Coordinates of N, CA and C in Angstrom, one line a residue:
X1 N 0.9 -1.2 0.0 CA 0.0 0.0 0.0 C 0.9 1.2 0.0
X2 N 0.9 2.0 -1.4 CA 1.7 3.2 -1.4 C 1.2 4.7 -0.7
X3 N -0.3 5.0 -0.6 CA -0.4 5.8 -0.6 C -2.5 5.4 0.0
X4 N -2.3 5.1 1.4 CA -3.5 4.6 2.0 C -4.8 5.6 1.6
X5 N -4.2 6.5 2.4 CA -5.4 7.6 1.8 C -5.8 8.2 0.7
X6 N -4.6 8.3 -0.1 CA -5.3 8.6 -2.0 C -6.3 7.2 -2.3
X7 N -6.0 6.3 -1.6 CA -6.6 5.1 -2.1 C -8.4 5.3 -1.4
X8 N -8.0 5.5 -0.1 CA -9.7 6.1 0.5 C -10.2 6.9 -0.2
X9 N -9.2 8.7 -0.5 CA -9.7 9.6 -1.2 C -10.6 9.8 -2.5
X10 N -10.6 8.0 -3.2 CA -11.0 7.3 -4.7 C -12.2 7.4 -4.1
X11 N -12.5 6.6 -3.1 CA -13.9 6.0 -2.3 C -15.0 7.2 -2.7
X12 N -15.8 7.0 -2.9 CA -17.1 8.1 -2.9 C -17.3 8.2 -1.4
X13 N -17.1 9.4 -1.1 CA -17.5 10.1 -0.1 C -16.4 10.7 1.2
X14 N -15.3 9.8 0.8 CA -13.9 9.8 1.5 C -13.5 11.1 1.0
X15 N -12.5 11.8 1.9 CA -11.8 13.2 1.3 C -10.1 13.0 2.1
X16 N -9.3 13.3 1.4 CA -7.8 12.8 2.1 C -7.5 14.7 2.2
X17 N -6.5 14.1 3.5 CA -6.1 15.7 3.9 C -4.6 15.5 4.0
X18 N -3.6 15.1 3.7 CA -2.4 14.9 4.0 C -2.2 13.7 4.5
X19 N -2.0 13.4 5.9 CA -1.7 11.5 6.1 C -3.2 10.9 6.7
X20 N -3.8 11.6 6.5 CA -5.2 11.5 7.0 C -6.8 11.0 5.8
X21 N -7.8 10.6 6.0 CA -8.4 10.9 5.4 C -9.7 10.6 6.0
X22 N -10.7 11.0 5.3 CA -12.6 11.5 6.6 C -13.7 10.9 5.0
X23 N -14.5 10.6 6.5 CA -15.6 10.1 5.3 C -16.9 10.5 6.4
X24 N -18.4 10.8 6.1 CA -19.3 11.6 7.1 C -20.3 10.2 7.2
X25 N -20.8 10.0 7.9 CA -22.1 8.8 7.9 C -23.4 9.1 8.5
X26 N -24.6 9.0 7.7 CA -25.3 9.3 8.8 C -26.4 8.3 8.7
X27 N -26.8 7.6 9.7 CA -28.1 6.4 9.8 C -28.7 6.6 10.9
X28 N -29.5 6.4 11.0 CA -30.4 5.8 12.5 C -30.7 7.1 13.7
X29 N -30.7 8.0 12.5 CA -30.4 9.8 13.4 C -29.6 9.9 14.0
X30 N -28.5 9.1 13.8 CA -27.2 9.7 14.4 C -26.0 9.6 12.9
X31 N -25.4 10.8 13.6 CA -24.3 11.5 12.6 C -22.8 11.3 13.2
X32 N -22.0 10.4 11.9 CA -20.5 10.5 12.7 C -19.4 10.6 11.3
X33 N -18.6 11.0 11.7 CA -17.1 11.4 11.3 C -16.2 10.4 11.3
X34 N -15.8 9.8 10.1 CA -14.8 8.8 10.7 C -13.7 8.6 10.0
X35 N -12.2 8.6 11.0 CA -11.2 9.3 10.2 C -10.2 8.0 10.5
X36 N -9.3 8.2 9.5 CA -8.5 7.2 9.0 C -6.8 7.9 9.1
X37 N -6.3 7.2 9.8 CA -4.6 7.7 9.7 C -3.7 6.6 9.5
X38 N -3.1 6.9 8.2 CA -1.7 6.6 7.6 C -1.0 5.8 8.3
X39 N -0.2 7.0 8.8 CA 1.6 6.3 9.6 C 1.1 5.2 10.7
X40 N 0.1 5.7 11.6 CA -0.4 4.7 12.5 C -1.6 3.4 12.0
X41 N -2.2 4.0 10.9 CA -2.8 2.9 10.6 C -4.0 2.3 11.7
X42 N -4.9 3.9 11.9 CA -5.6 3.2 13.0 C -7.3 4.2 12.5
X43 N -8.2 3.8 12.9 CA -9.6 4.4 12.6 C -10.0 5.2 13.8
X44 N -10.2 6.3 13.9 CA -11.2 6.9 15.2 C -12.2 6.9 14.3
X45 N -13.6 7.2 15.3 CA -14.8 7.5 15.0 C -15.3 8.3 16.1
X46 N -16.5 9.7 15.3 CA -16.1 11.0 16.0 C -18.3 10.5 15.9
X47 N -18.7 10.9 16.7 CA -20.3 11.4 16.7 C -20.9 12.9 17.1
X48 N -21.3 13.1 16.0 CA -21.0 14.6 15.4 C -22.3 15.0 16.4
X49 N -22.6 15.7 16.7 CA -23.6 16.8 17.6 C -24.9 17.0 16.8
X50 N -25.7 17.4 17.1 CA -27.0 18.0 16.3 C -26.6 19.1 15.6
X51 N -25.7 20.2 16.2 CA -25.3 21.6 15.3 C -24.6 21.2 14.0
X52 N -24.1 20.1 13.9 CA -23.4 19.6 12.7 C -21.7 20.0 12.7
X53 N -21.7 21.0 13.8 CA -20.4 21.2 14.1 C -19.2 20.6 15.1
X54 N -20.1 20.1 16.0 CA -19.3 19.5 16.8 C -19.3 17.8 17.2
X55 N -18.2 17.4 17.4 CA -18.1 16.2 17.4 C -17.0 16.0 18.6
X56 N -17.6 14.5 18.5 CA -16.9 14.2 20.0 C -16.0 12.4 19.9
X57 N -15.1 12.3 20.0 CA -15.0 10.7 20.1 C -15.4 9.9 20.6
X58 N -15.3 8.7 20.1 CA -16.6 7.8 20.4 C -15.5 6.2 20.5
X59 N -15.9 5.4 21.0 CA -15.1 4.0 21.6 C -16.1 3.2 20.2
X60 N -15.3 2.4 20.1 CA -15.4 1.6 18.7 C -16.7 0.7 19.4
X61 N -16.8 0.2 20.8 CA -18.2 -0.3 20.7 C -19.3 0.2 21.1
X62 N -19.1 1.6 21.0 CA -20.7 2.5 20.8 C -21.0 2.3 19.2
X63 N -20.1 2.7 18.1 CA -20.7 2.7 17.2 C -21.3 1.2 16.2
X64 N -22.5 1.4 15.7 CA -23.3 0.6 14.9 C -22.4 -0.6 14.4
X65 N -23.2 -1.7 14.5 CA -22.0 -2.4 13.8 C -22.1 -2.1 12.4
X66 N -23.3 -1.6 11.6 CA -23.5 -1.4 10.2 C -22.6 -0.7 9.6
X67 N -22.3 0.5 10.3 CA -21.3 0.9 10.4 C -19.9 1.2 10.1
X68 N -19.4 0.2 11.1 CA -18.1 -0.5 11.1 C -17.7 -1.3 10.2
X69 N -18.7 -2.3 10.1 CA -18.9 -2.9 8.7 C -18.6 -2.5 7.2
X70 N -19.2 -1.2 7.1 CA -18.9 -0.4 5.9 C -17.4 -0.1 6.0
X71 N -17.0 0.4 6.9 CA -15.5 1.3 7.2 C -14.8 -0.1 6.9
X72 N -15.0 -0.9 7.6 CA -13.7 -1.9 7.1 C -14.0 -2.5 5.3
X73 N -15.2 -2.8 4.9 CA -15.4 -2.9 3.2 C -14.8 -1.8 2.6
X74 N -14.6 -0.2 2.9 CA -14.4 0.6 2.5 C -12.5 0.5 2.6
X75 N -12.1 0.5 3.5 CA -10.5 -0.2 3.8 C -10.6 -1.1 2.9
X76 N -11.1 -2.3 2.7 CA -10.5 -3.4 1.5 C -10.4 -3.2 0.5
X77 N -11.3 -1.8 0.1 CA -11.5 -1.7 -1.2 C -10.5 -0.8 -2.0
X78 N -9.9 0.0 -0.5 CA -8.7 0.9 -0.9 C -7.6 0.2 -0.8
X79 N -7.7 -1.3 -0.3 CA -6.6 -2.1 -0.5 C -5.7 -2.2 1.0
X80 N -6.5 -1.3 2.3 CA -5.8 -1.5 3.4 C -6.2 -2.7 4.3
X81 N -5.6 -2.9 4.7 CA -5.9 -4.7 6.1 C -7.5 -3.6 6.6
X82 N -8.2 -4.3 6.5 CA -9.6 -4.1 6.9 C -9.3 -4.7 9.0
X83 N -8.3 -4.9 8.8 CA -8.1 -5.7 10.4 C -8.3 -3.8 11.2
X84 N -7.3 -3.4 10.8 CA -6.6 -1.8 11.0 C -8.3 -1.1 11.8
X85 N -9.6 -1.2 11.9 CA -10.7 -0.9 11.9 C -10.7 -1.3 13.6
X86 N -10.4 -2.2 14.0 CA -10.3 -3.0 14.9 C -9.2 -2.5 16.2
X87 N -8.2 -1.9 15.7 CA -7.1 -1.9 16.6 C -7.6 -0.7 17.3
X88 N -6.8 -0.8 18.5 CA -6.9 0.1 19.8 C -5.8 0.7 20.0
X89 N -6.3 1.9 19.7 CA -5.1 2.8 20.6 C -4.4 3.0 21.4

């Protein structure tokens, strides 16, 4: 994998920012943010506020599994270990 995030950044709906990259989700009236990093190779996931502006971190088993689900399909697809979804900080 040369270049993890250009590979997310392909994804519809992903946006790469440097070693980073964000994609927005929203189901079940709840809204989250979920970001992807490079060098570490690890996923947060952020649950955005009702103002749309603010977001807050969230522990990988608050969020949906449908969810999570998607985020690691979306990893395979850019070619990263879909495991990386999983790891703890």
């Amino acid at each position: 994998m040369s270049d993890p995030t250009a590979a997310l950044d392909a994804l519809d709906g992903w946006h790469a920012e440097g070693y980073a990259a964000r994609v927005h989700y929203r189901g079940a009236g709840d809204r989250y943010s979920v970001e992807f990093y490079g060098p570490s190779e690890c996923v947060l996931y952020w649950k955005v506020k009702g103002d749309g502006e603010t977001a807050v971190p969230v522990g990988r088993d608050t969020v949906p599994d449908p969810l999570r689900t998607r985020v690691r399909e979306d990893l395979d697809a850019a070619g990263i270990d879909p495991e990386v979804e999983r790891r703890s900080l």
